[in-house]
PDB file of C-alpha atoms in Angstrom:
ATOM      1  CA  MET W   1      62.137 -41.655 -31.340  1.00  0.00           C
ATOM      2  CA  ALA W   2      60.527 -38.473 -30.061  1.00  0.00           C
ATOM      3  CA  MET W   3      58.799 -38.482 -26.699  1.00  0.00           C
ATOM      4  CA  PRO W   4      55.294 -37.094 -26.249  1.00  0.00           C
ATOM      5  CA  GLU W   5      54.987 -33.740 -24.534  1.00  0.00           C
ATOM      6  CA  GLY W   6      55.545 -34.179 -20.773  1.00  0.00           C
ATOM      7  CA  LYS W   7      57.122 -37.633 -20.956  1.00  0.00           C
ATOM      8  CA  GLY W   8      60.630 -38.764 -20.764  1.00  0.00           C
ATOM      9  CA  ALA W   9      62.971 -41.746 -20.277  1.00  0.00           C
ATOM     10  CA  TRP W  10      66.580 -41.429 -18.981  1.00  0.00           C
ATOM     11  CA  THR W  11      69.331 -43.474 -17.609  1.00  0.00           C
ATOM     12  CA  ALA W  12      71.503 -42.573 -14.588  1.00  0.00           C
ATOM     13  CA  THR W  13      74.691 -44.316 -13.414  1.00  0.00           C
ATOM     14  CA  VAL W  14      75.189 -45.121  -9.635  1.00  0.00           C
ATOM     15  CA  GLY W  15      78.497 -43.851  -8.376  1.00  0.00           C
ATOM     16  CA  THR W  16      80.713 -45.488  -5.791  1.00  0.00           C
ATOM     17  CA  LYS W  17      78.797 -43.575  -2.981  1.00  0.00           C
ATOM     18  CA  GLY W  18      75.426 -44.778  -4.182  1.00  0.00           C
ATOM     19  CA  GLN W  19      74.541 -41.438  -5.621  1.00  0.00           C
ATOM     20  CA  ILE W  20      72.923 -40.800  -8.988  1.00  0.00           C
ATOM     21  CA  VAL W  21      72.749 -37.669 -11.099  1.00  0.00           C
ATOM     22  CA  ILE W  22      69.313 -36.869 -12.440  1.00  0.00           C
ATOM     23  CA  PRO W  23      69.711 -35.898 -16.055  1.00  0.00           C
ATOM     24  CA  LYS W  24      69.301 -32.216 -16.731  1.00  0.00           C
ATOM     25  CA  GLU W  25      66.297 -32.668 -19.062  1.00  0.00           C
ATOM     26  CA  ALA W  26      64.441 -34.498 -16.154  1.00  0.00           C
ATOM     27  CA  ARG W  27      65.510 -31.751 -13.663  1.00  0.00           C
ATOM     28  CA  ASP W  28      64.182 -29.121 -16.066  1.00  0.00           C
ATOM     29  CA  MET W  29      60.895 -30.932 -16.758  1.00  0.00           C
ATOM     30  CA  PHE W  30      60.166 -31.456 -13.095  1.00  0.00           C
ATOM     31  CA  GLY W  31      61.636 -28.167 -11.828  1.00  0.00           C
ATOM     32  CA  ILE W  32      64.091 -29.943  -9.498  1.00  0.00           C
ATOM     33  CA  LYS W  33      66.691 -27.448  -8.217  1.00  0.00           C
ATOM     34  CA  PRO W  34      69.826 -27.762  -6.039  1.00  0.00           C
ATOM     35  CA  GLY W  35      68.972 -28.268  -2.428  1.00  0.00           C
ATOM     36  CA  ASP W  36      65.522 -29.759  -3.204  1.00  0.00           C
ATOM     37  CA  THR W  37      64.545 -32.748  -1.173  1.00  0.00           C
ATOM     38  CA  LEU W  38      63.173 -35.768  -3.109  1.00  0.00           C
ATOM     39  CA  VAL W  39      61.213 -38.607  -1.832  1.00  0.00           C
ATOM     40  CA  ILE W  40      62.042 -42.001  -3.238  1.00  0.00           C
ATOM     41  CA  LEU W  41      59.487 -44.772  -2.751  1.00  0.00           C
ATOM     42  CA  GLY W  42      60.432 -48.501  -3.200  1.00  0.00           C
ATOM     43  CA  ASP W  43      58.693 -51.776  -3.700  1.00  0.00           C
ATOM     44  CA  VAL W  44      60.667 -54.867  -4.241  1.00  0.00           C
ATOM     45  CA  GLU W  45      58.293 -56.100  -6.962  1.00  0.00           C
ATOM     46  CA  ARG W  46      57.468 -52.815  -8.565  1.00  0.00           C
ATOM     47  CA  GLY W  47      60.691 -50.958  -8.300  1.00  0.00           C
ATOM     48  CA  LEU W  48      61.510 -47.245  -7.456  1.00  0.00           C
ATOM     49  CA  ALA W  49      59.616 -44.174  -7.943  1.00  0.00           C
ATOM     50  CA  ILE W  50      60.334 -40.500  -7.481  1.00  0.00           C
ATOM     51  CA  PRO W  51      56.915 -38.949  -7.416  1.00  0.00           C
ATOM     52  CA  PRO W  52      56.194 -35.254  -8.052  1.00  0.00           C
ATOM     53  CA  LYS W  53      55.620 -33.428  -4.772  1.00  0.00           C
ATOM     54  CA  GLU W  54      52.026 -32.684  -5.595  1.00  0.00           C
ATOM     55  CA  GLN W  55      51.174 -36.318  -6.098  1.00  0.00           C
ATOM     56  CA  LEU W  56      53.001 -37.763  -3.055  1.00  0.00           C
ATOM     57  CA  GLY W  57      49.947 -38.797  -1.138  1.00  0.00           C
ATOM     58  CA  GLN W  58      48.613 -40.718  -4.041  1.00  0.00           C
ATOM     59  CA  TRP W  59      51.822 -42.542  -4.667  1.00  0.00           C
ATOM     60  CA  ILE W  60      52.298 -43.475  -1.029  1.00  0.00           C
ATOM     61  CA  SER W  61      48.814 -44.838  -0.923  1.00  0.00           C
ATOM     62  CA  ALA W  62      49.377 -46.836  -4.087  1.00  0.00           C
ATOM     63  CA  ALA W  63      52.700 -48.236  -2.911  1.00  0.00           C
ATOM     64  CA  PHE W  64      51.626 -49.348   0.515  1.00  0.00           C
ATOM     65  CA  GLU W  65      48.103 -50.511  -0.387  1.00  0.00           C
ATOM     66  CA  GLY W  66      49.147 -52.363  -3.420  1.00  0.00           C
ATOM     67  CA  GLY W  67      47.045 -50.188  -5.712  1.00  0.00           C
ATOM     68  CA  GLN W  68      47.971 -49.478  -9.353  1.00  0.00           C
ATOM     69  CA  ARG W  69      49.178 -46.055 -10.315  1.00  0.00           C
TER      70      ARG W  69
END
């Protein structure tokens, strides 16, 4: 099944040190380069999110105010 432009779904395996490798296609799509710092937001009920830097404020508000994204 082909993904729509700008969309993607990937899997990552957690290593013994708790690290994951972001798939190349995802890194390319989002311009993630070695040395970049990523923010990971978590909510026990809604899961984890790695928002684009440009949308960080919106994601934090939604995560901590219980809003929908």
